[in-house]
Amino acid sequence: EEHWLTTLDLAFLTLFTLHMLMEECWNRRILLIGITKDTAARDFKRQLLPIMHNNDLLSAPISQEALEKLPNTDRMILQSASILNAEKIQPPWCLIEYDSAFRTMIPDKKGRKGYVSGAIKNKIGLERVFLKTYVQLSQAKTDPMLRSNVLLVDRLVYPEYDYKPEHLVEFWNELSDGTKEPVEVILYINKDVPNKLQDLMMSILIAMAPSNIPEAFGHNTPLFIADKIAKWNYSQFKRVVDTTAEWLLNNHKLRKFVFYMSTFRERRAIIEAARREQI
């Protein structure tokens, strides 16, 4: 009897592998960094700033009306701020690091200070595992207004550096039955809070930002090369997958199954392609 891998199986293997990688990095003291380009994340605008404002953690107040007027994504907000304040903000720069659990949190629905709620069904993600920040690494020498895109950077939390009283902020989350559970997150409140790992990370990213590859301006050289290799491998593997798909579609034992499981759009595309080949 044949069994096919499902998306649930792949998700479990991915999660299992990620935890193995995290443990290996902790044991061998390896700095684990993730970089995302062209991100559409909005948790800095929609979660972090409102929560900090609600709990008096911002040095300057910001209203909800002012937040609504900002660009939709965090990347566009920070890129706009960088360009509009070109003299004050000069690359390379980075934002403060904050707990990735903030993306699953919202300000308390009752407006209480010291409280937060879960963004979906009042559930909050695992705290104190990953930290997020945004960085901008490069600007053109001939035109200071020409700057690279802002990148989203995640890094693994390292207890010996990040689990310190000045880095931890505690909130409370009230559940539906009235039970209150503590939510302890890592938040580097401002630039004056020492963050040695972020300083190290920025030094590494700046050294790896290519200046001689136009399409990788302000990006990461090893990641750019790896992306090129991955795309080539994908193109090769896609041929294997497409060939396998053709074999399945032409298997007489699976003909009825394929017919009823395919969508109308897929069926129409196959029939129209066959008609064009005949012409």
Coordinates of C-alpha atoms in Angstrom, one line a residue:
E1 CA 0.0 0.0 0.0
E2 CA 1.4 3.4 -1.0
H3 CA 1.4 6.3 1.4
W4 CA 2.2 9.9 0.3
L5 CA 3.8 12.5 2.4
T6 CA 1.3 15.2 3.5
T7 CA 1.9 18.9 4.3
L8 CA 1.4 18.0 7.9
D9 CA 4.2 15.5 7.8
L10 CA 6.5 18.1 6.2
A11 CA 5.5 20.7 8.8
F12 CA 6.4 18.3 11.6
L13 CA 9.8 17.5 10.0
T14 CA 10.5 21.2 9.5
L15 CA 9.6 22.0 13.2
F16 CA 11.7 19.0 14.4
T17 CA 14.7 20.1 12.3
L18 CA 14.4 23.7 13.5
H19 CA 14.5 22.6 17.2
M20 CA 17.5 20.4 16.5
L21 CA 19.2 23.4 14.8
M22 CA 18.4 25.6 17.8
E23 CA 19.9 23.2 20.3
E24 CA 23.0 22.7 18.2
C25 CA 23.5 26.5 18.0
W26 CA 23.1 26.8 21.8
N27 CA 25.5 24.0 22.5
R28 CA 28.2 25.2 20.0
R29 CA 27.6 28.9 20.6
I30 CA 26.7 29.6 16.9
L31 CA 24.9 32.8 16.1
L32 CA 21.7 31.9 14.1
I33 CA 20.4 34.7 11.9
G34 CA 17.5 34.7 9.5
I35 CA 17.1 37.4 6.8
T36 CA 13.9 38.3 5.0
K37 CA 13.8 40.7 2.0
D38 CA 10.7 42.3 0.6
T39 CA 8.8 41.5 3.8
A40 CA 5.1 42.5 4.2
A41 CA 5.2 42.1 8.0
R42 CA 3.2 44.6 10.0
D43 CA 3.7 43.6 13.6
F44 CA 5.9 46.6 14.4
K45 CA 3.1 49.0 13.5
R46 CA 0.1 46.9 14.6
Q47 CA 1.4 45.2 17.7
L48 CA 4.7 46.5 19.1
L49 CA 4.0 50.2 19.0
P50 CA 0.4 50.1 20.3
I51 CA 1.5 47.7 23.2
M52 CA 4.4 49.9 24.1
H53 CA 2.2 53.0 24.0
N54 CA -0.5 51.4 26.1
N55 CA 2.1 50.5 28.8
D56 CA 4.0 53.8 28.8
L57 CA 7.1 52.3 27.3
L58 CA 7.5 54.9 24.5
S59 CA 9.5 58.1 25.1
A60 CA 7.0 60.0 22.9
P61 CA 3.2 59.2 22.8
I62 CA 1.6 58.1 19.5
S63 CA -2.1 58.0 18.8
Q64 CA -4.0 55.3 17.0
E65 CA -5.0 57.9 14.4
A66 CA -1.3 58.7 13.7
L67 CA -0.6 55.0 13.3
E68 CA -3.4 54.6 10.8
K69 CA -1.8 57.2 8.6
L70 CA 1.5 55.4 8.4
P71 CA 2.3 53.1 5.4
N72 CA 0.8 49.6 5.6
T73 CA 4.0 47.6 6.1
D74 CA 6.9 48.0 8.6
R75 CA 9.4 48.0 5.8
M76 CA 7.7 50.9 4.0
I77 CA 7.4 52.8 7.3
L78 CA 11.1 52.5 8.1
Q79 CA 12.3 53.1 4.5
S80 CA 10.2 56.3 4.4
A81 CA 11.5 57.4 7.8
S82 CA 15.1 56.8 6.5
I83 CA 14.7 58.8 3.3
L84 CA 12.7 61.7 4.9
N85 CA 15.3 62.0 7.7
A86 CA 18.3 61.4 5.6
E87 CA 20.6 63.7 7.6
K88 CA 19.6 62.2 11.0
I89 CA 19.4 58.5 9.9
Q90 CA 22.3 57.2 7.9
P91 CA 22.9 53.6 7.0
P92 CA 24.0 51.2 8.3
W93 CA 21.4 51.3 11.1
C94 CA 19.2 48.9 12.9
L95 CA 16.0 49.0 15.0
I96 CA 15.8 47.8 18.6
E97 CA 15.3 44.0 19.0
Y98 CA 12.0 42.8 20.3
D99 CA 10.5 39.4 21.0
S100 CA 8.9 37.6 18.0
A101 CA 6.0 36.7 20.3
F102 CA 4.8 40.3 19.9
R103 CA 3.4 39.4 16.5
T104 CA 0.8 37.2 18.3
M105 CA -0.1 39.9 20.8
I106 CA -2.4 42.9 20.8
P107 CA -3.0 45.6 23.4
D108 CA -5.4 44.6 26.2
K109 CA -9.0 44.8 25.0
K110 CA -10.0 46.6 28.2
G111 CA -7.2 49.1 27.9
R112 CA -5.5 48.0 31.2
K113 CA -1.8 48.8 31.7
G114 CA 0.4 45.8 32.2
Y115 CA -2.0 43.5 30.3
V116 CA -2.0 42.1 26.7
S117 CA -4.3 39.8 24.7
G118 CA -3.6 37.1 22.1
A119 CA -4.2 38.3 18.6
I120 CA -6.1 35.2 17.6
K121 CA -8.4 33.4 20.1
N122 CA -6.4 35.1 22.9
K123 CA -3.5 32.7 22.2
I124 CA 0.1 34.0 22.5
G125 CA 3.1 32.4 20.8
L126 CA 6.1 31.1 22.6
E127 CA 8.2 33.9 24.1
R128 CA 11.9 34.3 24.6
V129 CA 12.9 32.1 21.6
F130 CA 13.5 34.5 18.7
L131 CA 14.1 38.2 18.5
K132 CA 13.2 40.5 15.5
T133 CA 14.7 43.7 14.2
Y134 CA 14.9 45.7 11.0
V135 CA 18.2 46.8 9.3
Q136 CA 19.3 49.0 6.5
L137 CA 22.8 48.3 5.4
S138 CA 23.9 50.5 2.4
Q139 CA 23.6 53.8 0.7
A140 CA 25.1 55.0 -2.6
K141 CA 28.3 57.0 -2.3
T142 CA 27.3 59.4 -5.1
D143 CA 23.7 60.0 -3.8
P144 CA 22.9 59.6 0.0
M145 CA 19.2 59.5 -0.8
L146 CA 19.7 56.2 -2.8
R147 CA 19.5 53.6 -0.1
S148 CA 19.0 49.9 0.1
N149 CA 15.8 48.2 1.1
V150 CA 15.1 47.6 4.8
L151 CA 15.6 43.9 5.7
L152 CA 13.8 42.0 8.4
V153 CA 16.2 40.0 10.6
D154 CA 15.4 37.3 13.1
R155 CA 18.0 35.8 15.5
L156 CA 18.0 33.1 18.1
V157 CA 17.8 34.1 21.7
Y158 CA 20.8 33.2 23.8
P159 CA 20.0 33.1 27.6
E160 CA 23.4 34.1 28.8
Y161 CA 23.1 37.4 26.9
D162 CA 19.4 38.1 26.6
Y163 CA 17.9 36.7 29.9
K164 CA 18.7 39.8 32.0
P165 CA 16.3 41.9 34.1
E166 CA 16.8 45.0 32.0
H167 CA 15.9 43.1 28.9
L168 CA 12.7 41.4 30.2
V169 CA 9.2 42.9 30.3
E170 CA 6.3 41.1 32.0
F171 CA 2.7 41.4 31.0
W172 CA -0.5 39.6 32.1
N173 CA -3.0 37.8 29.8
E174 CA -6.5 37.2 31.2
L175 CA -8.1 34.1 29.9
S176 CA -11.8 33.5 29.2
D177 CA -12.3 31.9 32.6
G178 CA -10.7 34.8 34.5
T179 CA -7.4 33.1 35.0
K180 CA -4.4 35.3 34.6
E181 CA -1.1 34.0 33.1
P182 CA 2.2 35.9 33.0
V183 CA 3.7 36.7 29.6
E184 CA 7.4 37.5 29.9
V185 CA 9.0 38.8 26.7
I186 CA 12.4 40.2 25.7
L187 CA 12.4 43.8 24.7
Y188 CA 15.4 46.1 24.3
I189 CA 13.6 49.3 25.2
N190 CA 15.9 51.8 23.5
K191 CA 19.3 52.2 21.9
D192 CA 20.9 52.9 25.3
V193 CA 20.3 49.3 26.5
P194 CA 23.5 47.3 25.8
N195 CA 23.0 44.6 23.2
K196 CA 26.3 42.9 22.4
L197 CA 24.8 40.2 20.1
Q198 CA 23.1 42.8 18.0
D199 CA 26.3 44.7 17.6
L200 CA 28.1 41.5 16.5
M201 CA 25.2 40.7 14.1
M202 CA 25.4 44.2 12.5
S203 CA 29.1 43.9 12.1
I204 CA 28.7 40.6 10.3
L205 CA 25.8 41.8 8.1
I206 CA 27.7 45.0 7.1
A207 CA 30.8 43.1 6.2
M208 CA 28.7 40.7 4.0
A209 CA 26.7 43.5 2.2
P210 CA 28.0 43.5 -1.4
S211 CA 28.9 46.7 -3.1
N212 CA 29.8 45.4 -6.5
I213 CA 26.6 43.5 -7.3
P214 CA 23.8 45.9 -8.4
E215 CA 20.9 43.5 -7.9
A216 CA 22.1 42.6 -4.4
F217 CA 22.6 46.2 -3.2
G218 CA 22.4 46.3 0.6
H219 CA 21.6 42.6 0.7
N220 CA 23.8 39.7 1.9
T221 CA 26.3 38.1 -0.4
P222 CA 26.2 34.5 0.9
L223 CA 22.4 34.6 0.9
F224 CA 22.3 36.1 -2.6
I225 CA 24.6 33.3 -3.9
A226 CA 22.5 30.6 -2.1
D227 CA 19.3 32.0 -3.6
K228 CA 20.8 31.7 -7.1
I229 CA 21.8 28.1 -6.5
A230 CA 18.4 27.3 -4.9
K231 CA 16.6 28.7 -8.0
W232 CA 18.8 26.6 -10.3
N233 CA 18.1 23.5 -8.3
Y234 CA 14.4 24.3 -8.3
S235 CA 14.3 24.6 -12.0
Q236 CA 16.0 21.1 -12.3
F237 CA 13.7 19.5 -9.7
K238 CA 10.6 21.0 -11.3
R239 CA 11.3 19.0 -14.4
V240 CA 11.3 15.8 -12.3
V241 CA 8.0 16.8 -10.6
D242 CA 6.3 17.8 -13.9
T243 CA 7.4 14.5 -15.4
T244 CA 6.0 12.6 -12.4
A245 CA 2.7 14.6 -12.7
E246 CA 2.4 13.6 -16.3
W247 CA 2.9 10.0 -15.4
L248 CA 0.2 10.1 -12.7
L249 CA -2.2 11.8 -15.1
N250 CA -1.7 9.1 -17.7
N251 CA -1.9 6.2 -15.2
H252 CA -5.1 4.3 -16.1
K253 CA -5.6 3.2 -12.5
L254 CA -5.8 6.8 -11.3
R255 CA -7.7 8.2 -14.2
K256 CA -11.1 8.5 -12.4
F257 CA -9.4 9.7 -9.2
V258 CA -7.5 12.4 -11.0
F259 CA -10.6 13.5 -12.9
Y260 CA -12.8 14.0 -9.9
M261 CA -10.0 15.5 -7.7
S262 CA -8.9 18.1 -10.2
T263 CA -10.5 21.5 -10.4
F264 CA -12.5 22.8 -13.3
R265 CA -9.7 25.3 -14.1
E266 CA -7.1 22.5 -14.2
R267 CA -9.3 20.2 -16.3
R268 CA -10.0 23.1 -18.8
A269 CA -6.3 23.9 -19.1
I270 CA -5.4 20.3 -19.9
I271 CA -8.1 20.0 -22.5
E272 CA -7.3 23.3 -24.1
A273 CA -3.5 22.4 -24.2
A274 CA -4.4 19.1 -25.9
R275 CA -6.6 21.0 -28.4
R276 CA -3.8 23.4 -29.3
E277 CA -1.3 20.5 -29.8
Q278 CA -3.7 19.0 -32.3
I279 CA -4.0 22.2 -34.2

